[in-house]
Structure formats: structure tokens, C-alpha cells
Amino acid sequence: MLVYSHRPEIREAIINAVGRRPAPDVGRVVFREAGGVAEVLAACDAAEVDLVILDGEAQPTGGIGLARQLREEIVDDCPPIVLTLRRRDDRWLGTWSQADAVLVHPLDPLETAEVVAQVLRQARAGLATRG
């Protein structure tokens, strides 16, 4: 699982909220952190991750635009994407970005783990959720 943000404390908050085992049926997850877009693109292009969590507020490239770019331009077989945002009113951007799910800060550990587990389950079953 790849976690992208230019801010280490945001990556840490996401990792802590997801936990090492978001649900018994999805098993333990291994986190890979990315502080830059190049790392995200390389990992997705090489199919090295099974899920990407993007910080929508990352700088200079935010996760909102990056999610859409991954879906439309970069990766042929893009992994599922979970987008984190600061404002609940911005959830519509998750639909625009073509993310599979959206979470809002401050992240609730129970909700975060549940959403991540559900996206992983759906990915394994070959189902798309988008938005």
C-alpha cells in the first residue's frame, strides 16, 4: 500500500489510521511512503502496490489531480485509489478525481480501516467503486 503526501506527519496519520491489519480478511498490509509524484508514478507503473492513498492537499501536486492523472493518462492497470481531504464539502472532488473512496481529516481509525478494507476487497473481487 502506497501512502503519498509531501508532509511526513500526514503520511504517519494515514498509516496510523489504517493500521497494520485493517480487517482480518484482508490480512496485514505493508506500507510504502512517497513524498513526491515521481515515486507514486514509478510504483504504480511497475504495479508494485495494491492500493494508493493520496493526500488531496499535497504540494506541489495534490492527490486530487494526481488521482485523475493516474486514471486517465499514466497507468494502464491503475491500483485502487483512496483520497484524503481536509473539508467534507470537497468530497465531490473524489468523484471528479475518479478515486475509489474518499476520507476526510481528521481520520477516524475505525472508518479509515473499514474504507481501506472495503476498497481492497472490491479490488480483489474485480469491482470498481469510484467516488
PDB file of N, CA and C in Angstrom, residues 10-107:
ATOM      1  N   ILE A  10       1.454  13.781   7.790  1.00  0.00           N
ATOM      2  CA  ILE A  10       0.198  13.342   7.157  1.00  0.00           C
ATOM      3  C   ILE A  10       0.315  11.869   6.779  1.00  0.00           C
ATOM      4  N   ARG A  11       1.453  11.481   6.210  1.00  0.00           N
ATOM      5  CA  ARG A  11       1.656  10.059   5.894  1.00  0.00           C
ATOM      6  C   ARG A  11       1.543   9.210   7.166  1.00  0.00           C
ATOM      7  N   GLU A  12       2.144   9.680   8.240  1.00  0.00           N
ATOM      8  CA  GLU A  12       2.086   8.955   9.509  1.00  0.00           C
ATOM      9  C   GLU A  12       0.650   8.860  10.031  1.00  0.00           C
ATOM     10  N   ALA A  13      -0.110   9.938   9.931  1.00  0.00           N
ATOM     11  CA  ALA A  13      -1.513   9.922  10.384  1.00  0.00           C
ATOM     12  C   ALA A  13      -2.338   8.927   9.578  1.00  0.00           C
ATOM     13  N   ILE A  14      -2.099   8.872   8.281  1.00  0.00           N
ATOM     14  CA  ILE A  14      -2.826   7.920   7.430  1.00  0.00           C
ATOM     15  C   ILE A  14      -2.453   6.488   7.800  1.00  0.00           C
ATOM     16  N   ILE A  15      -1.174   6.222   7.943  1.00  0.00           N
ATOM     17  CA  ILE A  15      -0.706   4.877   8.291  1.00  0.00           C
ATOM     18  C   ILE A  15      -1.263   4.444   9.642  1.00  0.00           C
ATOM     19  N   ASN A  16      -1.241   5.348  10.612  1.00  0.00           N
ATOM     20  CA  ASN A  16      -1.778   5.019  11.934  1.00  0.00           C
ATOM     21  C   ASN A  16      -3.279   4.769  11.885  1.00  0.00           C
ATOM     22  N   ALA A  17      -3.999   5.531  11.066  1.00  0.00           N
ATOM     23  CA  ALA A  17      -5.452   5.359  10.964  1.00  0.00           C
ATOM     24  C   ALA A  17      -5.810   4.037  10.282  1.00  0.00           C
ATOM     25  N   VAL A  18      -5.058   3.658   9.265  1.00  0.00           N
ATOM     26  CA  VAL A  18      -5.326   2.387   8.573  1.00  0.00           C
ATOM     27  C   VAL A  18      -4.963   1.215   9.472  1.00  0.00           C
ATOM     28  N   GLY A  19      -3.815   1.292  10.097  1.00  0.00           N
ATOM     29  CA  GLY A  19      -3.336   0.194  10.932  1.00  0.00           C
ATOM     30  C   GLY A  19      -2.696  -0.897  10.091  1.00  0.00           C
ATOM     31  N   ARG A  20      -2.003  -1.785  10.741  1.00  0.00           N
ATOM     32  CA  ARG A  20      -1.290  -2.856  10.025  1.00  0.00           C
ATOM     33  C   ARG A  20      -2.229  -3.937   9.498  1.00  0.00           C
ATOM     34  N   ARG A  21      -3.411  -4.032  10.086  1.00  0.00           N
ATOM     35  CA  ARG A  21      -4.366  -5.055   9.667  1.00  0.00           C
ATOM     36  C   ARG A  21      -5.759  -4.431   9.707  1.00  0.00           C
ATOM     37  N   PRO A  22      -6.171  -3.775   8.623  1.00  0.00           N
ATOM     38  CA  PRO A  22      -7.447  -3.061   8.633  1.00  0.00           C
ATOM     39  C   PRO A  22      -8.663  -3.963   8.827  1.00  0.00           C
ATOM     40  N   ALA A  23      -8.554  -5.229   8.440  1.00  0.00           N
ATOM     41  CA  ALA A  23      -9.628  -6.207   8.651  1.00  0.00           C
ATOM     42  C   ALA A  23      -9.015  -7.597   8.567  1.00  0.00           C
ATOM     43  N   PRO A  24      -9.547  -8.543   9.324  1.00  0.00           N
ATOM     44  CA  PRO A  24      -8.973  -9.895   9.324  1.00  0.00           C
ATOM     45  C   PRO A  24      -8.931 -10.546   7.945  1.00  0.00           C
ATOM     46  N   ASP A  25      -9.945 -10.303   7.122  1.00  0.00           N
ATOM     47  CA  ASP A  25      -9.999 -10.971   5.826  1.00  0.00           C
ATOM     48  C   ASP A  25      -9.093 -10.357   4.760  1.00  0.00           C
ATOM     49  N   VAL A  26      -8.535  -9.182   5.015  1.00  0.00           N
ATOM     50  CA  VAL A  26      -7.619  -8.589   4.026  1.00  0.00           C
ATOM     51  C   VAL A  26      -6.164  -8.770   4.427  1.00  0.00           C
ATOM     52  N   GLY A  27      -5.935  -9.278   5.621  1.00  0.00           N
ATOM     53  CA  GLY A  27      -4.568  -9.556   6.068  1.00  0.00           C
ATOM     54  C   GLY A  27      -3.787  -8.308   6.431  1.00  0.00           C
ATOM     55  N   ARG A  28      -2.519  -8.524   6.702  1.00  0.00           N
ATOM     56  CA  ARG A  28      -1.623  -7.420   7.074  1.00  0.00           C
ATOM     57  C   ARG A  28      -1.231  -6.629   5.830  1.00  0.00           C
ATOM     58  N   VAL A  29      -1.062  -5.346   6.019  1.00  0.00           N
ATOM     59  CA  VAL A  29      -0.626  -4.500   4.916  1.00  0.00           C
ATOM     60  C   VAL A  29       0.791  -4.008   5.186  1.00  0.00           C
ATOM     61  N   VAL A  30       1.519  -3.832   4.109  1.00  0.00           N
ATOM     62  CA  VAL A  30       2.860  -3.276   4.176  1.00  0.00           C
ATOM     63  C   VAL A  30       2.790  -1.901   3.535  1.00  0.00           C
ATOM     64  N   PHE A  31       3.259  -0.899   4.262  1.00  0.00           N
ATOM     65  CA  PHE A  31       3.188   0.473   3.772  1.00  0.00           C
ATOM     66  C   PHE A  31       4.472   0.878   3.078  1.00  0.00           C
ATOM     67  N   ARG A  32       4.290   1.626   2.034  1.00  0.00           N
ATOM     68  CA  ARG A  32       5.392   2.265   1.319  1.00  0.00           C
ATOM     69  C   ARG A  32       5.031   3.743   1.263  1.00  0.00           C
ATOM     70  N   GLU A  33       5.936   4.591   1.665  1.00  0.00           N
ATOM     71  CA  GLU A  33       5.665   6.024   1.699  1.00  0.00           C
ATOM     72  C   GLU A  33       6.276   6.712   0.492  1.00  0.00           C
ATOM     73  N   ALA A  34       5.560   7.722   0.002  1.00  0.00           N
ATOM     74  CA  ALA A  34       6.044   8.525  -1.122  1.00  0.00           C
ATOM     75  C   ALA A  34       5.865  10.001  -0.779  1.00  0.00           C
ATOM     76  N   GLY A  35       6.945  10.744  -0.914  1.00  0.00           N
ATOM     77  CA  GLY A  35       6.899  12.181  -0.669  1.00  0.00           C
ATOM     78  C   GLY A  35       6.836  12.985  -1.943  1.00  0.00           C
ATOM     79  N   GLY A  36       6.944  12.310  -3.080  1.00  0.00           N
ATOM     80  CA  GLY A  36       6.920  13.004  -4.362  1.00  0.00           C
ATOM     81  C   GLY A  36       6.154  12.228  -5.416  1.00  0.00           C
ATOM     82  N   VAL A  37       5.736  12.946  -6.435  1.00  0.00           N
ATOM     83  CA  VAL A  37       4.936  12.365  -7.510  1.00  0.00           C
ATOM     84  C   VAL A  37       5.705  11.292  -8.274  1.00  0.00           C
ATOM     85  N   ALA A  38       6.984  11.504  -8.494  1.00  0.00           N
ATOM     86  CA  ALA A  38       7.780  10.533  -9.257  1.00  0.00           C
ATOM     87  C   ALA A  38       7.743   9.150  -8.600  1.00  0.00           C
ATOM     88  N   GLU A  39       7.770   9.121  -7.265  1.00  0.00           N
ATOM     89  CA  GLU A  39       7.714   7.848  -6.547  1.00  0.00           C
ATOM     90  C   GLU A  39       6.371   7.153  -6.754  1.00  0.00           C
ATOM     91  N   VAL A  40       5.309   7.938  -6.755  1.00  0.00           N
ATOM     92  CA  VAL A  40       3.965   7.388  -6.963  1.00  0.00           C
ATOM     93  C   VAL A  40       3.850   6.817  -8.370  1.00  0.00           C
ATOM     94  N   LEU A  41       4.266   7.591  -9.349  1.00  0.00           N
ATOM     95  CA  LEU A  41       4.173   7.153 -10.740  1.00  0.00           C
ATOM     96  C   LEU A  41       4.982   5.891 -10.980  1.00  0.00           C
ATOM     97  N   ALA A  42       6.196   5.845 -10.436  1.00  0.00           N
ATOM     98  CA  ALA A  42       7.055   4.675 -10.629  1.00  0.00           C
ATOM     99  C   ALA A  42       6.433   3.426  -9.993  1.00  0.00           C
ATOM    100  N   ALA A  43       5.926   3.559  -8.776  1.00  0.00           N
ATOM    101  CA  ALA A  43       5.342   2.409  -8.085  1.00  0.00           C
ATOM    102  C   ALA A  43       4.083   1.909  -8.798  1.00  0.00           C
ATOM    103  N   CYS A  44       3.250   2.837  -9.265  1.00  0.00           N
ATOM    104  CA  CYS A  44       2.016   2.436  -9.958  1.00  0.00           C
ATOM    105  C   CYS A  44       2.317   1.841 -11.325  1.00  0.00           C
ATOM    106  N   ASP A  45       3.243   2.448 -12.036  1.00  0.00           N
ATOM    107  CA  ASP A  45       3.595   1.962 -13.365  1.00  0.00           C
ATOM    108  C   ASP A  45       4.215   0.567 -13.308  1.00  0.00           C
ATOM    109  N   ALA A  46       4.955   0.299 -12.242  1.00  0.00           N
ATOM    110  CA  ALA A  46       5.595  -1.010 -12.088  1.00  0.00           C
ATOM    111  C   ALA A  46       4.667  -2.022 -11.413  1.00  0.00           C
ATOM    112  N   ALA A  47       3.446  -1.617 -11.102  1.00  0.00           N
ATOM    113  CA  ALA A  47       2.462  -2.490 -10.439  1.00  0.00           C
ATOM    114  C   ALA A  47       3.007  -3.048  -9.132  1.00  0.00           C
ATOM    115  N   GLU A  48       3.659  -2.185  -8.358  1.00  0.00           N
ATOM    116  CA  GLU A  48       4.258  -2.602  -7.096  1.00  0.00           C
ATOM    117  C   GLU A  48       3.342  -2.435  -5.888  1.00  0.00           C
ATOM    118  N   VAL A  49       2.171  -1.817  -6.074  1.00  0.00           N
ATOM    119  CA  VAL A  49       1.272  -1.569  -4.949  1.00  0.00           C
ATOM    120  C   VAL A  49      -0.138  -2.032  -5.289  1.00  0.00           C
ATOM    121  N   ASP A  50      -0.877  -2.450  -4.249  1.00  0.00           N
ATOM    122  CA  ASP A  50      -2.241  -2.909  -4.479  1.00  0.00           C
ATOM    123  C   ASP A  50      -3.286  -1.857  -4.120  1.00  0.00           C
ATOM    124  N   LEU A  51      -2.848  -0.735  -3.526  1.00  0.00           N
ATOM    125  CA  LEU A  51      -3.738   0.370  -3.202  1.00  0.00           C
ATOM    126  C   LEU A  51      -2.896   1.613  -2.991  1.00  0.00           C
ATOM    127  N   VAL A  52      -3.436   2.759  -3.396  1.00  0.00           N
ATOM    128  CA  VAL A  52      -2.743   4.035  -3.233  1.00  0.00           C
ATOM    129  C   VAL A  52      -3.632   4.963  -2.418  1.00  0.00           C
ATOM    130  N   ILE A  53      -3.058   5.566  -1.378  1.00  0.00           N
ATOM    131  CA  ILE A  53      -3.775   6.582  -0.605  1.00  0.00           C
ATOM    132  C   ILE A  53      -3.073   7.904  -0.871  1.00  0.00           C
ATOM    133  N   LEU A  54      -3.827   8.852  -1.433  1.00  0.00           N
ATOM    134  CA  LEU A  54      -3.267  10.142  -1.840  1.00  0.00           C
ATOM    135  C   LEU A  54      -3.793  11.272  -0.974  1.00  0.00           C
ATOM    136  N   ASP A  55      -2.897  12.125  -0.527  1.00  0.00           N
ATOM    137  CA  ASP A  55      -3.264  13.331   0.208  1.00  0.00           C
ATOM    138  C   ASP A  55      -3.735  14.374  -0.796  1.00  0.00           C
ATOM    139  N   GLY A  56      -5.009  14.718  -0.730  1.00  0.00           N
ATOM    140  CA  GLY A  56      -5.568  15.683  -1.665  1.00  0.00           C
ATOM    141  C   GLY A  56      -4.944  17.056  -1.562  1.00  0.00           C
ATOM    142  N   GLU A  57      -4.326  17.366  -0.422  1.00  0.00           N
ATOM    143  CA  GLU A  57      -3.744  18.693  -0.192  1.00  0.00           C
ATOM    144  C   GLU A  57      -2.230  18.699  -0.395  1.00  0.00           C
ATOM    145  N   ALA A  58      -1.648  17.639  -0.899  1.00  0.00           N
ATOM    146  CA  ALA A  58      -0.194  17.569  -1.075  1.00  0.00           C
ATOM    147  C   ALA A  58       0.282  18.695  -1.992  1.00  0.00           C
ATOM    148  N   GLN A  59       1.527  19.091  -1.788  1.00  0.00           N
ATOM    149  CA  GLN A  59       2.132  20.159  -2.580  1.00  0.00           C
ATOM    150  C   GLN A  59       3.418  19.650  -3.211  1.00  0.00           C
ATOM    151  N   PRO A  60       3.830  20.060  -4.347  1.00  0.00           N
ATOM    152  CA  PRO A  60       3.129  20.975  -5.238  1.00  0.00           C
ATOM    153  C   PRO A  60       2.036  20.294  -6.055  1.00  0.00           C
ATOM    154  N   THR A  61       2.027  18.975  -6.076  1.00  0.00           N
ATOM    155  CA  THR A  61       0.996  18.256  -6.824  1.00  0.00           C
ATOM    156  C   THR A  61       0.058  17.576  -5.840  1.00  0.00           C
ATOM    157  N   GLY A  62      -1.188  17.986  -5.849  1.00  0.00           N
ATOM    158  CA  GLY A  62      -2.170  17.425  -4.939  1.00  0.00           C
ATOM    159  C   GLY A  62      -2.663  16.067  -5.397  1.00  0.00           C
ATOM    160  N   GLY A  63      -3.155  15.314  -4.449  1.00  0.00           N
ATOM    161  CA  GLY A  63      -3.654  13.979  -4.737  1.00  0.00           C
ATOM    162  C   GLY A  63      -4.894  13.966  -5.609  1.00  0.00           C
ATOM    163  N   ILE A  64      -5.660  15.057  -5.605  1.00  0.00           N
ATOM    164  CA  ILE A  64      -6.880  15.114  -6.412  1.00  0.00           C
ATOM    165  C   ILE A  64      -6.526  15.023  -7.895  1.00  0.00           C
ATOM    166  N   GLY A  65      -5.664  15.911  -8.334  1.00  0.00           N
ATOM    167  CA  GLY A  65      -5.242  15.907  -9.736  1.00  0.00           C
ATOM    168  C   GLY A  65      -4.421  14.680 -10.084  1.00  0.00           C
ATOM    169  N   LEU A  66      -3.609  14.231  -9.134  1.00  0.00           N
ATOM    170  CA  LEU A  66      -2.772  13.054  -9.372  1.00  0.00           C
ATOM    171  C   LEU A  66      -3.636  11.810  -9.564  1.00  0.00           C
ATOM    172  N   ALA A  67      -4.698  11.684  -8.779  1.00  0.00           N
ATOM    173  CA  ALA A  67      -5.603  10.528  -8.936  1.00  0.00           C
ATOM    174  C   ALA A  67      -6.197  10.508 -10.340  1.00  0.00           C
ATOM    175  N   ARG A  68      -6.679  11.650 -10.781  1.00  0.00           N
ATOM    176  CA  ARG A  68      -7.274  11.723 -12.118  1.00  0.00           C
ATOM    177  C   ARG A  68      -6.237  11.439 -13.197  1.00  0.00           C
ATOM    178  N   GLN A  69      -5.047  11.973 -13.019  1.00  0.00           N
ATOM    179  CA  GLN A  69      -3.969  11.736 -13.983  1.00  0.00           C
ATOM    180  C   GLN A  69      -3.598  10.258 -14.034  1.00  0.00           C
ATOM    181  N   LEU A  70      -3.512   9.612 -12.883  1.00  0.00           N
ATOM    182  CA  LEU A  70      -3.205   8.180 -12.861  1.00  0.00           C
ATOM    183  C   LEU A  70      -4.264   7.387 -13.623  1.00  0.00           C
ATOM    184  N   ARG A  71      -5.521   7.728 -13.422  1.00  0.00           N
ATOM    185  CA  ARG A  71      -6.616   7.015 -14.077  1.00  0.00           C
ATOM    186  C   ARG A  71      -6.658   7.246 -15.584  1.00  0.00           C
ATOM    187  N   GLU A  72      -6.448   8.481 -15.992  1.00  0.00           N
ATOM    188  CA  GLU A  72      -6.667   8.820 -17.404  1.00  0.00           C
ATOM    189  C   GLU A  72      -5.429   8.787 -18.287  1.00  0.00           C
ATOM    190  N   GLU A  73      -4.265   9.025 -17.724  1.00  0.00           N
ATOM    191  CA  GLU A  73      -3.107   9.230 -18.580  1.00  0.00           C
ATOM    192  C   GLU A  73      -1.924   8.313 -18.330  1.00  0.00           C
ATOM    193  N   ILE A  74      -1.719   7.917 -17.098  1.00  0.00           N
ATOM    194  CA  ILE A  74      -0.439   7.319 -16.740  1.00  0.00           C
ATOM    195  C   ILE A  74      -0.445   5.797 -16.715  1.00  0.00           C
ATOM    196  N   VAL A  75      -1.318   5.212 -15.939  1.00  0.00           N
ATOM    197  CA  VAL A  75      -1.236   3.791 -15.647  1.00  0.00           C
ATOM    198  C   VAL A  75      -2.360   3.030 -16.347  1.00  0.00           C
ATOM    199  N   ASP A  76      -1.989   2.007 -17.098  1.00  0.00           N
ATOM    200  CA  ASP A  76      -2.994   1.199 -17.784  1.00  0.00           C
ATOM    201  C   ASP A  76      -3.851   0.420 -16.795  1.00  0.00           C
ATOM    202  N   ASP A  77      -3.228  -0.218 -15.831  1.00  0.00           N
ATOM    203  CA  ASP A  77      -3.949  -1.004 -14.837  1.00  0.00           C
ATOM    204  C   ASP A  77      -3.732  -0.360 -13.472  1.00  0.00           C
ATOM    205  N   CYS A  78      -4.393   0.756 -13.251  1.00  0.00           N
ATOM    206  CA  CYS A  78      -4.201   1.565 -12.054  1.00  0.00           C
ATOM    207  C   CYS A  78      -4.735   0.843 -10.810  1.00  0.00           C
ATOM    208  N   PRO A  79      -3.965   0.864  -9.717  1.00  0.00           N
ATOM    209  CA  PRO A  79      -4.480   0.275  -8.479  1.00  0.00           C
ATOM    210  C   PRO A  79      -5.612   1.142  -7.928  1.00  0.00           C
ATOM    211  N   PRO A  80      -6.403   0.610  -7.008  1.00  0.00           N
ATOM    212  CA  PRO A  80      -7.449   1.420  -6.387  1.00  0.00           C
ATOM    213  C   PRO A  80      -6.842   2.629  -5.688  1.00  0.00           C
ATOM    214  N   ILE A  81      -7.617   3.700  -5.640  1.00  0.00           N
ATOM    215  CA  ILE A  81      -7.149   4.953  -5.052  1.00  0.00           C
ATOM    216  C   ILE A  81      -8.114   5.405  -3.970  1.00  0.00           C
ATOM    217  N   VAL A  82      -7.551   5.741  -2.804  1.00  0.00           N
ATOM    218  CA  VAL A  82      -8.297   6.381  -1.725  1.00  0.00           C
ATOM    219  C   VAL A  82      -7.716   7.779  -1.583  1.00  0.00           C
ATOM    220  N   LEU A  83      -8.583   8.764  -1.559  1.00  0.00           N
ATOM    221  CA  LEU A  83      -8.190  10.164  -1.494  1.00  0.00           C
ATOM    222  C   LEU A  83      -8.533  10.718  -0.118  1.00  0.00           C
ATOM    223  N   THR A  84      -7.590  11.443   0.507  1.00  0.00           N
ATOM    224  CA  THR A  84      -7.890  12.105   1.778  1.00  0.00           C
ATOM    225  C   THR A  84      -8.001  13.603   1.537  1.00  0.00           C
ATOM    226  N   LEU A  85      -9.003  14.196   2.159  1.00  0.00           N
ATOM    227  CA  LEU A  85      -9.284  15.628   2.000  1.00  0.00           C
ATOM    228  C   LEU A  85      -9.406  16.286   3.366  1.00  0.00           C
ATOM    229  N   ARG A  86      -9.320  17.606   3.402  1.00  0.00           N
ATOM    230  CA  ARG A  86      -9.446  18.347   4.661  1.00  0.00           C
ATOM    231  C   ARG A  86     -10.888  18.788   4.927  1.00  0.00           C
ATOM    232  N   ARG A  87     -11.662  18.997   3.873  1.00  0.00           N
ATOM    233  CA  ARG A  87     -13.014  19.525   4.038  1.00  0.00           C
ATOM    234  C   ARG A  87     -14.053  18.536   3.526  1.00  0.00           C
ATOM    235  N   ARG A  88     -15.050  18.278   4.355  1.00  0.00           N
ATOM    236  CA  ARG A  88     -16.136  17.378   3.968  1.00  0.00           C
ATOM    237  C   ARG A  88     -16.849  17.886   2.711  1.00  0.00           C
ATOM    238  N   ASP A  89     -16.947  19.211   2.562  1.00  0.00           N
ATOM    239  CA  ASP A  89     -17.620  19.796   1.397  1.00  0.00           C
ATOM    240  C   ASP A  89     -16.886  19.514   0.090  1.00  0.00           C
ATOM    241  N   ASP A  90     -15.634  19.083   0.170  1.00  0.00           N
ATOM    242  CA  ASP A  90     -14.853  18.799  -1.042  1.00  0.00           C
ATOM    243  C   ASP A  90     -14.951  17.344  -1.493  1.00  0.00           C
ATOM    244  N   ARG A  91     -15.816  16.569  -0.879  1.00  0.00           N
ATOM    245  CA  ARG A  91     -15.947  15.148  -1.248  1.00  0.00           C
ATOM    246  C   ARG A  91     -16.269  14.959  -2.724  1.00  0.00           C
ATOM    247  N   TRP A  92     -16.962  15.920  -3.325  1.00  0.00           N
ATOM    248  CA  TRP A  92     -17.301  15.817  -4.750  1.00  0.00           C
ATOM    249  C   TRP A  92     -16.040  15.729  -5.614  1.00  0.00           C
ATOM    250  N   LEU A  93     -14.936  16.266  -5.104  1.00  0.00           N
ATOM    251  CA  LEU A  93     -13.681  16.189  -5.854  1.00  0.00           C
ATOM    252  C   LEU A  93     -13.195  14.745  -5.985  1.00  0.00           C
ATOM    253  N   GLY A  94     -13.595  13.909  -5.051  1.00  0.00           N
ATOM    254  CA  GLY A  94     -13.264  12.488  -5.153  1.00  0.00           C
ATOM    255  C   GLY A  94     -13.901  11.858  -6.372  1.00  0.00           C
ATOM    256  N   THR A  95     -15.135  12.255  -6.656  1.00  0.00           N
ATOM    257  CA  THR A  95     -15.814  11.755  -7.849  1.00  0.00           C
ATOM    258  C   THR A  95     -15.108  12.266  -9.096  1.00  0.00           C
ATOM    259  N   TRP A  96     -14.799  13.555  -9.104  1.00  0.00           N
ATOM    260  CA  TRP A  96     -14.110  14.143 -10.253  1.00  0.00           C
ATOM    261  C   TRP A  96     -12.751  13.478 -10.471  1.00  0.00           C
ATOM    262  N   SER A  97     -12.047  13.191  -9.382  1.00  0.00           N
ATOM    263  CA  SER A  97     -10.701  12.623  -9.484  1.00  0.00           C
ATOM    264  C   SER A  97     -10.707  11.147  -9.853  1.00  0.00           C
ATOM    265  N   GLN A  98     -11.882  10.520  -9.817  1.00  0.00           N
ATOM    266  CA  GLN A  98     -12.054   9.100 -10.107  1.00  0.00           C
ATOM    267  C   GLN A  98     -11.448   8.199  -9.028  1.00  0.00           C
ATOM    268  N   ALA A  99     -11.371   8.724  -7.795  1.00  0.00           N
ATOM    269  CA  ALA A  99     -10.905   7.915  -6.665  1.00  0.00           C
ATOM    270  C   ALA A  99     -11.957   6.865  -6.334  1.00  0.00           C
ATOM    271  N   ASP A 100     -11.513   5.755  -5.774  1.00  0.00           N
ATOM    272  CA  ASP A 100     -12.430   4.683  -5.381  1.00  0.00           C
ATOM    273  C   ASP A 100     -13.152   5.010  -4.078  1.00  0.00           C
ATOM    274  N   ALA A 101     -12.515   5.816  -3.234  1.00  0.00           N
ATOM    275  CA  ALA A 101     -13.122   6.209  -1.958  1.00  0.00           C
ATOM    276  C   ALA A 101     -12.473   7.509  -1.488  1.00  0.00           C
ATOM    277  N   VAL A 102     -13.188   8.211  -0.611  1.00  0.00           N
ATOM    278  CA  VAL A 102     -12.705   9.476  -0.059  1.00  0.00           C
ATOM    279  C   VAL A 102     -12.828   9.433   1.452  1.00  0.00           C
ATOM    280  N   LEU A 103     -11.781   9.897   2.130  1.00  0.00           N
ATOM    281  CA  LEU A 103     -11.782  10.045   3.579  1.00  0.00           C
ATOM    282  C   LEU A 103     -11.505  11.497   3.921  1.00  0.00           C
ATOM    283  N   VAL A 104     -12.054  11.962   5.038  1.00  0.00           N
ATOM    284  CA  VAL A 104     -11.887  13.358   5.434  1.00  0.00           C
ATOM    285  C   VAL A 104     -11.136  13.434   6.763  1.00  0.00           C
ATOM    286  N   HIS A 105     -10.152  14.334   6.820  1.00  0.00           N
ATOM    287  CA  HIS A 105      -9.398  14.579   8.052  1.00  0.00           C
ATOM    288  C   HIS A 105     -10.263  15.354   9.035  1.00  0.00           C
ATOM    289  N   PRO A 106     -10.123  15.139  10.324  1.00  0.00           N
ATOM    290  CA  PRO A 106      -9.231  14.166  10.943  1.00  0.00           C
ATOM    291  C   PRO A 106      -9.751  12.743  10.698  1.00  0.00           C
ATOM    292  N   LEU A 107      -8.822  11.869  10.397  1.00  0.00           N
ATOM    293  CA  LEU A 107      -9.182  10.500  10.048  1.00  0.00           C
ATOM    294  C   LEU A 107      -9.620   9.719  11.283  1.00  0.00           C
TER     295      LEU A 107
END
